[in-house]
Amino acid sequence: MTVAALPYWRLSSFYLFYFALLGSTAPFLALYFDHLGFSSARIGELVAIPMLMRCVAPNLWGWLGDYTGRRLAIVRFGAVCTLASFSLIFVDKSYAWLAMVMALHAFFWHAVLPQFEVITLAHLQGQASRYSQIRLWGSIGFILTVVALGRLFEWLSLDIYPVTLVVIMGGIVLSSLWVPNAQPQAHGQRPAGEGFVQQLLKPGVLAFYLCVALMQMSHGPYYTFLTLHLERLGYSRGLIGMLWALGVVAEVLMFLAMSRILARFSVRRVLLASFLLAALRWLLLGSLAEFLWVLLLAQVLHAATFGSFHAAAIHFVQRSFGARQQGQGQALYAALAGTGGALGALYSGYSWNALGATLTFSMASVAALAAAVIIAIRMPEERS
């Protein structure tokens, strides 16, 4: 496939809208639930529910995608059902109803990205280093949304929040209809009879997936309570939105540099550095966030805790599984990330009022440090 044949803007537009939705939920979902009057424990549970769905949904849809090969149909179906099921939020705002809406829409939302990643990588045959150039548009979508909504919620009530999510979900549906299909090619070096479990049991693969869960668990306080934490420290919603955006700007710059970084350093070393910097970041946010310069530094470290980590992880999954197992490999990555994220949201929800921000973020730091140790011990060195 030539560079000219790559449907760059079609693929990029999907990432833009998909991560615009994340940019509207990660910083503001807990704030909206707080606006509705829920306690920190209930907020933690409601935020954890969509993450828990990542433990089930990606593997089910991943198996279906690998079995049928109809990944683009799954993406489009998941996008439409995400919009339809989330729209039920306009019916009621009780805890039980919101829990149902969170679970139902997340079941379909989490079907989408792992299958789309396989489609993107299939389009990138021979150009895998261009993945980060496409994926960075997801980061741009996140930035635009988080800054715009931060300003919007300074002027208007959070009551309009569900409407903004529905509009973005509509964008995901439309962009999915614009994307052309592609199928991954079989890797000649992998025996046809080598199954998913055999590939999963290769050296370092299980350790990698455990560390994925630990990394996302360490993000629990960040994604669940950072906005509330900063608001109570006296930061305005507009500034908080810009601080979230700063982290993603750093992530974008990292994505732009990742092809050169992975050409020079092994995936193992990139992951190890990402975990160590994550441990540092959570300590800064938990203990010194009242100082703006420390907060700025902590947000720049998002380049490591998400940018370099995610790009290296996608490379690791791609090289660890054959063509017929790519969907399951990506789905397991999403599922373990969901497991860790849900555990992070739950423990931070229960500990936030009882132990405070400093200890809650310190526990996050310990989780990231544990992942660094596991990678150092269990993952063999291999240049990308």
Coordinates of C-alpha atoms in Angstrom, one line a residue:
M1 CA 0.0 0.0 0.0
T2 CA 1.4 3.4 -0.9
V3 CA 1.3 6.5 1.3
A4 CA -1.2 8.1 -1.1
A5 CA -3.7 5.2 -0.6
L6 CA -3.9 5.8 3.2
P7 CA -7.3 7.3 4.1
Y8 CA -5.6 9.6 6.6
W9 CA -8.4 12.1 7.2
R10 CA -11.1 9.6 7.3
L11 CA -9.3 7.6 10.0
S12 CA -8.2 10.8 11.8
S13 CA -11.8 12.2 12.0
F14 CA -13.0 9.1 13.8
Y15 CA -10.2 9.4 16.4
L16 CA -11.0 13.1 16.8
F17 CA -14.7 12.5 17.7
Y18 CA -14.1 9.3 19.7
F19 CA -11.6 11.1 22.0
A20 CA -13.6 14.3 22.1
L21 CA -16.1 12.1 23.9
L22 CA -13.4 11.1 26.3
G23 CA -12.5 14.7 26.7
S24 CA -16.0 15.5 27.7
T25 CA -16.3 12.6 30.2
A26 CA -12.9 12.2 31.9
P27 CA -12.7 15.8 33.3
F28 CA -16.5 16.5 33.7
L29 CA -18.4 13.3 34.4
A30 CA -17.6 13.3 38.1
L31 CA -18.3 17.0 38.3
Y32 CA -21.7 16.4 36.8
F33 CA -22.5 13.7 39.3
D34 CA -21.4 16.0 42.0
H35 CA -23.7 18.7 40.6
L36 CA -26.5 16.1 40.9
G37 CA -25.7 15.8 44.6
F38 CA -24.1 12.3 44.8
S39 CA -21.4 11.5 47.4
S40 CA -17.8 10.7 46.5
A41 CA -18.4 7.0 47.0
R42 CA -21.4 7.0 44.6
I43 CA -19.5 9.1 42.1
G44 CA -16.6 6.6 42.2
E45 CA -19.1 3.8 41.6
L46 CA -20.8 5.5 38.7
V47 CA -17.5 6.4 37.1
A48 CA -16.2 2.8 37.6
I49 CA -19.2 1.2 35.8
P50 CA -18.2 2.2 32.3
M51 CA -14.6 1.0 33.1
L52 CA -15.9 -2.3 34.4
M53 CA -17.7 -2.8 31.1
R54 CA -14.3 -2.7 29.4
C55 CA -13.6 -6.0 31.2
V56 CA -16.3 -7.7 29.3
A57 CA -17.3 -5.8 26.2
P58 CA -14.0 -5.6 24.3
N59 CA -13.3 -9.3 24.6
L60 CA -16.8 -10.3 23.4
W61 CA -16.7 -7.8 20.5
G62 CA -13.0 -8.7 19.8
W63 CA -13.8 -12.4 19.4
L64 CA -16.8 -11.5 17.2
G65 CA -14.5 -9.2 15.1
D66 CA -11.8 -11.9 14.7
Y67 CA -14.4 -14.6 14.0
T68 CA -16.5 -12.7 11.4
G69 CA -13.9 -10.3 10.1
R70 CA -16.7 -7.6 10.0
R71 CA -14.9 -5.1 12.2
L72 CA -16.2 -2.0 10.5
A73 CA -19.8 -3.2 10.9
I74 CA -19.1 -3.7 14.6
V75 CA -17.7 -0.2 14.9
R76 CA -20.7 1.4 13.2
F77 CA -23.2 -0.7 15.2
G78 CA -21.4 0.1 18.4
A79 CA -21.4 3.9 17.6
V80 CA -25.2 3.9 16.9
C81 CA -26.1 1.9 20.0
T82 CA -23.8 4.1 22.2
L83 CA -25.8 7.2 21.1
A84 CA -29.2 5.5 21.5
S85 CA -28.5 4.0 24.9
F86 CA -26.9 7.1 26.4
S87 CA -29.9 9.2 25.3
L88 CA -31.8 7.3 28.0
I89 CA -30.1 9.7 30.5
F90 CA -32.8 12.3 29.7
V91 CA -35.5 10.0 31.2
D92 CA -34.3 10.0 34.8
K93 CA -31.4 11.1 37.0
S94 CA -31.7 8.5 39.9
Y95 CA -28.6 6.5 40.9
A96 CA -30.1 3.2 39.7
W97 CA -31.1 4.7 36.3
L98 CA -27.7 6.4 35.8
A99 CA -25.9 3.2 36.7
M100 CA -27.9 1.4 34.0
V101 CA -27.2 4.1 31.4
M102 CA -23.5 4.1 32.3
A103 CA -23.4 0.3 31.9
L104 CA -25.5 0.1 28.7
H105 CA -23.8 2.8 26.7
A106 CA -20.3 1.7 27.8
F107 CA -21.0 -1.9 26.6
F108 CA -21.3 -0.6 23.1
W109 CA -18.8 2.3 23.3
H110 CA -16.0 -0.1 24.3
A111 CA -16.8 -2.3 21.4
V112 CA -15.7 0.4 19.0
L113 CA -12.1 1.4 19.7
P114 CA -10.3 -2.0 19.7
Q115 CA -11.8 -2.9 16.4
F116 CA -11.1 0.4 14.9
E117 CA -7.4 0.1 16.0
V118 CA -7.2 -3.1 14.0
I119 CA -8.8 -1.4 11.0
T120 CA -6.3 1.5 11.3
L121 CA -3.3 -0.8 11.6
A122 CA -4.5 -2.8 8.6
H123 CA -4.6 0.5 6.5
L124 CA -1.1 1.2 7.7
Q125 CA 0.6 -1.9 6.3
G126 CA 4.2 -1.0 5.8
Q127 CA 3.7 2.4 7.4
A128 CA 3.1 1.4 11.1
S129 CA 5.2 4.3 12.3
R130 CA 2.4 6.6 11.0
Y131 CA 0.0 5.3 13.6
S132 CA 0.9 8.1 16.0
Q133 CA 0.3 10.7 13.3
I134 CA -3.3 9.5 13.0
R135 CA -3.9 8.8 16.7
L136 CA -2.8 12.4 17.6
W137 CA -6.1 13.7 16.1
G138 CA -7.8 11.9 19.0
S139 CA -5.7 14.0 21.3
I140 CA -6.6 17.1 19.4
G141 CA -10.3 16.2 19.8
F142 CA -9.8 15.8 23.5
I143 CA -8.1 19.2 23.8
L144 CA -10.7 21.1 21.8
T145 CA -13.5 19.6 23.9
V146 CA -12.0 19.9 27.3
V147 CA -11.1 23.6 26.8
A148 CA -14.5 24.5 25.2
L149 CA -16.5 22.7 27.9
G150 CA -14.4 24.2 30.7
R151 CA -15.3 27.6 29.4
L152 CA -18.9 26.7 28.7
F153 CA -19.5 25.4 32.2
E154 CA -18.2 28.7 33.7
W155 CA -21.1 30.4 31.8
L156 CA -23.9 27.9 31.8
S157 CA -25.3 25.3 34.2
L158 CA -24.0 21.7 34.1
D159 CA -27.6 20.7 33.4
I160 CA -26.7 21.0 29.6
Y161 CA -23.9 18.5 30.0
P162 CA -25.8 15.4 28.7
V163 CA -26.7 17.4 25.5
T164 CA -23.0 18.0 24.7
L165 CA -22.3 14.3 25.0
V166 CA -25.1 13.4 22.7
V167 CA -23.8 15.8 20.0
I168 CA -20.3 14.3 20.2
M169 CA -21.7 10.8 20.0
G170 CA -23.5 11.9 16.8
G171 CA -20.1 12.9 15.4
I172 CA -18.7 9.4 16.2
V173 CA -21.6 7.8 14.3
L174 CA -21.1 10.1 11.2
S175 CA -17.4 9.6 11.1
S176 CA -17.7 5.8 11.3
L177 CA -19.8 5.9 8.2
W178 CA -17.0 7.7 6.3
V179 CA -14.2 5.2 7.1
P180 CA -13.3 2.5 4.4
N181 CA -12.8 -1.0 5.5
A182 CA -9.5 -2.9 5.7
Q183 CA -8.4 -6.3 6.9
P184 CA -5.1 -7.2 8.6
Q185 CA -2.8 -9.3 6.6
A186 CA -1.3 -12.6 8.0
H187 CA 2.2 -12.3 9.4
G188 CA 4.4 -14.9 7.6
Q189 CA 6.5 -15.5 10.7
R190 CA 3.6 -16.7 12.8
P191 CA 2.4 -20.3 12.3
A192 CA -1.2 -20.5 11.1
G193 CA -2.1 -22.9 13.9
E194 CA -0.7 -20.7 16.7
G195 CA -3.6 -19.6 18.7
F196 CA -4.4 -16.7 20.9
V197 CA -3.5 -18.5 24.2
Q198 CA -0.1 -19.7 22.9
Q199 CA 0.8 -16.1 21.9
L200 CA -0.5 -14.8 25.2
L201 CA 1.9 -17.2 27.0
K202 CA 5.0 -15.9 25.3
P203 CA 7.7 -14.3 27.6
G204 CA 6.6 -10.9 28.9
V205 CA 3.1 -10.8 27.4
L206 CA 1.2 -11.7 30.6
A207 CA 3.4 -9.3 32.6
F208 CA 2.7 -6.6 30.1
Y209 CA -1.1 -7.0 30.5
L210 CA -0.8 -7.0 34.3
C211 CA 1.1 -3.7 34.0
V212 CA -1.6 -2.3 31.8
A213 CA -4.1 -2.9 34.6
L214 CA -1.8 -1.3 37.2
M215 CA -1.2 1.7 35.0
Q216 CA -4.9 2.4 34.6
M217 CA -5.5 1.7 38.3
S218 CA -3.0 4.4 39.1
H219 CA -5.0 6.8 37.0
G220 CA -8.1 6.3 39.1
P221 CA -7.9 9.4 41.3
Y222 CA -6.8 11.5 38.3
Y223 CA -9.8 10.6 36.0
T224 CA -12.3 10.5 38.8
F225 CA -11.5 13.4 41.1
L226 CA -8.8 15.7 39.6
T227 CA -11.4 18.3 38.5
L228 CA -13.1 18.3 41.9
H229 CA -9.7 18.4 43.6
L230 CA -8.5 21.4 41.7
E231 CA -11.9 23.2 42.0
R232 CA -11.7 22.9 45.8
L233 CA -8.1 24.2 45.7
G234 CA -9.5 27.4 44.1
Y235 CA -8.9 26.9 40.4
S236 CA -11.6 28.0 38.0
R237 CA -13.4 25.6 35.6
G238 CA -11.9 27.4 32.6
L239 CA -8.4 27.0 34.0
I240 CA -9.0 23.4 34.9
G241 CA -10.1 22.7 31.4
M242 CA -6.9 24.3 30.1
L243 CA -4.8 22.2 32.5
W244 CA -6.4 19.1 31.2
A245 CA -5.7 20.3 27.7
L246 CA -2.0 21.0 28.6
G247 CA -1.6 17.3 29.5
V248 CA -3.0 16.3 26.1
V249 CA -0.9 18.8 24.2
A250 CA 2.1 17.1 25.8
E251 CA 0.6 13.8 24.7
V252 CA 0.3 15.0 21.1
L253 CA 3.9 16.1 21.0
M254 CA 4.9 12.7 22.4
F255 CA 2.9 11.0 19.7
L256 CA 4.7 13.0 17.0
A257 CA 8.0 11.9 18.4
M258 CA 7.2 8.2 19.1
S259 CA 8.3 6.8 15.8
R260 CA 11.8 8.2 16.4
I261 CA 11.8 7.2 20.0
L262 CA 10.7 3.6 19.3
A263 CA 13.4 3.4 16.5
R264 CA 16.0 4.2 19.1
F265 CA 14.7 2.6 22.3
S266 CA 13.1 -0.7 23.0
V267 CA 9.4 -1.0 23.9
R268 CA 10.5 -2.3 27.3
R269 CA 12.6 0.8 28.1
V270 CA 9.8 3.2 27.0
L271 CA 7.3 1.4 29.2
L272 CA 9.6 1.4 32.1
A273 CA 10.2 5.1 31.8
S274 CA 6.4 5.7 31.5
F275 CA 5.7 3.9 34.7
L276 CA 8.4 5.7 36.7
L277 CA 7.2 9.1 35.5
A278 CA 3.6 8.1 36.4
A279 CA 4.7 7.4 40.0
L280 CA 6.2 10.8 40.2
R281 CA 3.2 12.5 38.6
W282 CA 0.7 11.2 41.1
L283 CA 2.9 12.3 44.1
L284 CA 3.0 15.8 42.7
L285 CA -0.8 16.0 42.1
G286 CA -1.6 14.6 45.5
S287 CA 0.8 16.7 47.6
L288 CA 1.7 19.9 45.7
A289 CA -1.2 20.7 43.4
E290 CA -1.8 24.1 45.1
F291 CA 1.4 25.4 43.4
L292 CA 0.6 26.2 39.8
W293 CA 4.1 25.5 38.5
V294 CA 4.0 22.0 40.1
L295 CA 0.6 21.4 38.5
L296 CA 1.9 22.5 35.1
L297 CA 4.8 20.0 35.4
A298 CA 2.5 17.2 36.5
Q299 CA 0.3 17.8 33.5
V300 CA 3.2 17.8 31.1
L301 CA 4.1 14.4 32.4
H302 CA 0.9 13.1 30.7
A303 CA 3.2 12.8 27.7
A304 CA 4.6 9.8 29.5
T305 CA 1.7 8.4 31.6
F306 CA -0.5 8.2 28.5
G307 CA 1.4 9.2 25.3
S308 CA 4.5 7.1 25.3
F309 CA 2.8 4.3 27.3
H310 CA -0.1 3.9 24.9
A311 CA 2.0 4.1 21.7
A312 CA 4.5 1.6 23.1
A313 CA 1.7 -0.7 24.2
I314 CA 0.0 -0.7 20.8
H315 CA 3.3 -1.6 19.2
F316 CA 3.8 -4.4 21.7
V317 CA 0.3 -5.8 21.1
Q318 CA 0.7 -5.7 17.3
R319 CA 4.0 -7.5 17.3
S320 CA 2.9 -10.1 19.9
F321 CA -0.2 -11.4 18.1
G322 CA -0.9 -12.8 14.6
A323 CA -3.4 -11.4 12.1
R324 CA -6.3 -13.6 13.3
Q325 CA -5.7 -12.7 17.0
Q326 CA -5.1 -8.9 16.6
G327 CA -8.7 -8.1 17.6
Q328 CA -8.5 -10.2 20.7
G329 CA -5.1 -8.8 21.6
Q330 CA -6.4 -5.2 21.3
A331 CA -9.6 -6.2 23.1
L332 CA -7.6 -7.7 26.0
Y333 CA -5.6 -4.5 26.2
A334 CA -8.8 -2.5 26.5
A335 CA -10.3 -5.0 29.0
L336 CA -7.3 -5.0 31.3
A337 CA -7.2 -1.2 31.1
G338 CA -10.9 -1.2 32.0
T339 CA -10.3 -3.5 35.0
G340 CA -7.5 -1.3 36.3
G341 CA -9.5 1.9 35.7
A342 CA -12.6 0.5 37.5
L343 CA -10.5 -0.5 40.5
G344 CA -8.9 2.9 40.5
A345 CA -12.2 4.7 40.4
L346 CA -13.6 2.5 43.1
Y347 CA -10.7 2.8 45.6
S348 CA -10.4 6.5 45.0
G349 CA -14.1 7.0 45.5
Y350 CA -14.0 5.2 48.9
S351 CA -10.7 6.7 50.1
W352 CA -11.2 10.3 48.9
N353 CA -13.2 11.5 51.9
A354 CA -11.8 9.0 54.3
L355 CA -8.1 9.4 53.6
G356 CA -7.8 12.6 51.6
A357 CA -6.2 13.5 48.3
T358 CA -2.6 13.0 49.3
L359 CA -2.9 9.4 50.4
T360 CA -5.3 8.5 47.6
F361 CA -2.8 9.8 45.0
S362 CA 0.1 8.1 46.9
M363 CA -1.6 4.7 46.5
A364 CA -1.8 5.5 42.7
S365 CA 1.9 6.2 42.8
V366 CA 2.6 2.8 44.4
A367 CA 0.6 1.0 41.7
A368 CA 2.6 2.7 38.9
L369 CA 5.9 1.9 40.7
A370 CA 4.8 -1.8 41.0
A371 CA 4.3 -1.9 37.3
A372 CA 7.8 -0.5 36.7
V373 CA 9.2 -3.3 38.8
I374 CA 7.3 -6.0 37.0
I375 CA 8.4 -4.7 33.6
A376 CA 12.0 -4.5 34.7
I377 CA 11.9 -8.1 36.0
R378 CA 9.6 -10.0 33.7
M379 CA 9.7 -8.4 30.2
P380 CA 12.7 -9.4 28.0
E381 CA 14.7 -6.8 26.2
E382 CA 13.8 -6.6 22.5
R383 CA 14.3 -3.7 20.1
S384 CA 11.1 -2.6 18.4

